[in-house]
């Protein structure tokens, strides 16, 4: 048995890399103003204080949920990673106002596809926190989820998932 072990190679698995869905300041999910998200009850992730008005697909996959109120999108990759992008806190109450959807539930997307156009100024003026929340909803399936914080451009890698 020992004779063959020297030829076995340890296979390094590349982490899944999740891009920023919008440019802005990426903060720890625990520092956001939503108790459900900051408790990590829905999974590990980040908050983003957006500096642009478009939300793009942070990874390729299928849109498995697109709320009628347009404030939240769920994407599942072919490898099983499940992401939830939630635009703003309590913005479900806006009933889609200030959001324009560019995709729909069931669509297949690639990284960088525009999902939503959002008027963050109008959301803020309406009295809502416009922080974009993005979490890996099936966090428990992975060994580690690392979040890269700070100022990021759209499509910079902000989450790395290791099996």
mmCIF file of C-alpha atoms in Angstrom, residues 4-75:
data_model
loop_
_atom_site.group_PDB
_atom_site.id
_atom_site.type_symbol
_atom_site.label_atom_id
_atom_site.label_comp_id
_atom_site.label_asym_id
_atom_site.label_seq_id
_atom_site.Cartn_x
_atom_site.Cartn_y
_atom_site.Cartn_z
ATOM 1 C CA UNK A 4 1.644 3.386 -4.470
ATOM 2 C CA UNK A 5 0.965 6.297 -2.102
ATOM 3 C CA UNK A 6 4.028 8.191 -3.336
ATOM 4 C CA UNK A 7 2.417 8.501 -6.792
ATOM 5 C CA UNK A 8 -0.893 9.775 -5.483
ATOM 6 C CA UNK A 9 -1.263 13.489 -5.919
ATOM 7 C CA UNK A 10 -3.323 15.622 -3.635
ATOM 8 C CA UNK A 11 -5.893 17.257 -5.849
ATOM 9 C CA UNK A 12 -6.221 20.977 -5.205
ATOM 10 C CA UNK A 13 -9.776 22.091 -5.822
ATOM 11 C CA UNK A 14 -10.135 25.668 -6.985
ATOM 12 C CA UNK A 15 -12.512 27.695 -4.825
ATOM 13 C CA UNK A 16 -15.716 29.006 -6.338
ATOM 14 C CA UNK A 17 -15.235 32.719 -6.930
ATOM 15 C CA UNK A 18 -18.154 35.098 -6.592
ATOM 16 C CA UNK A 19 -17.905 38.594 -8.061
ATOM 17 C CA UNK A 20 -19.293 41.840 -6.754
ATOM 18 C CA UNK A 21 -22.779 42.278 -8.242
ATOM 19 C CA UNK A 22 -22.294 46.049 -8.034
ATOM 20 C CA UNK A 23 -19.351 48.387 -7.456
ATOM 21 C CA UNK A 24 -19.078 49.912 -4.017
ATOM 22 C CA UNK A 25 -17.831 49.406 -0.483
ATOM 23 C CA UNK A 26 -18.054 45.755 0.568
ATOM 24 C CA UNK A 27 -18.709 45.306 4.295
ATOM 25 C CA UNK A 28 -19.069 42.317 6.600
ATOM 26 C CA UNK A 29 -22.656 41.026 6.654
ATOM 27 C CA UNK A 30 -22.500 41.296 10.463
ATOM 28 C CA UNK A 31 -22.161 45.092 10.089
ATOM 29 C CA UNK A 32 -25.413 45.511 8.146
ATOM 30 C CA UNK A 33 -28.685 46.829 9.584
ATOM 31 C CA UNK A 34 -30.792 43.727 8.920
ATOM 32 C CA UNK A 35 -31.039 41.328 11.869
ATOM 33 C CA UNK A 36 -31.836 38.273 9.765
ATOM 34 C CA UNK A 37 -28.867 38.826 7.462
ATOM 35 C CA UNK A 38 -26.368 40.068 10.071
ATOM 36 C CA UNK A 39 -27.066 37.026 12.271
ATOM 37 C CA UNK A 40 -26.016 34.888 9.270
ATOM 38 C CA UNK A 41 -29.289 32.961 9.596
ATOM 39 C CA UNK A 42 -29.566 32.944 5.789
ATOM 40 C CA UNK A 43 -25.864 32.198 5.258
ATOM 41 C CA UNK A 44 -22.486 33.870 5.163
ATOM 42 C CA UNK A 45 -22.006 36.823 2.889
ATOM 43 C CA UNK A 46 -21.443 40.535 2.508
ATOM 44 C CA UNK A 47 -23.174 43.868 2.363
ATOM 45 C CA UNK A 48 -22.359 46.352 -0.389
ATOM 46 C CA UNK A 49 -22.881 50.092 -0.263
ATOM 47 C CA UNK A 50 -23.410 50.540 -3.992
ATOM 48 C CA UNK A 51 -21.796 53.239 -6.103
ATOM 49 C CA UNK A 52 -23.503 52.179 -9.361
ATOM 50 C CA UNK A 53 -27.108 51.574 -10.394
ATOM 51 C CA UNK A 54 -26.871 48.118 -11.996
ATOM 52 C CA UNK A 55 -26.915 44.745 -10.262
ATOM 53 C CA UNK A 56 -25.119 42.092 -12.313
ATOM 54 C CA UNK A 57 -24.857 38.323 -12.029
ATOM 55 C CA UNK A 58 -21.923 37.605 -9.703
ATOM 56 C CA UNK A 59 -21.540 34.079 -11.110
ATOM 57 C CA UNK A 60 -23.060 32.008 -13.885
ATOM 58 C CA UNK A 61 -26.111 29.884 -13.188
ATOM 59 C CA UNK A 62 -29.878 29.789 -13.303
ATOM 60 C CA UNK A 63 -32.176 32.335 -11.706
ATOM 61 C CA UNK A 64 -34.163 30.099 -9.362
ATOM 62 C CA UNK A 65 -36.115 32.911 -7.731
ATOM 63 C CA UNK A 66 -36.875 36.467 -8.768
ATOM 64 C CA UNK A 67 -39.242 38.107 -6.352
ATOM 65 C CA UNK A 68 -42.219 39.916 -7.959
ATOM 66 C CA UNK A 69 -41.171 42.983 -5.946
ATOM 67 C CA UNK A 70 -37.831 42.844 -7.829
ATOM 68 C CA UNK A 71 -35.786 43.435 -4.674
ATOM 69 C CA UNK A 72 -34.293 39.917 -4.435
ATOM 70 C CA UNK A 73 -32.801 37.380 -6.835
ATOM 71 C CA UNK A 74 -31.700 33.796 -6.184
ATOM 72 C CA UNK A 75 -29.093 32.142 -8.423
#
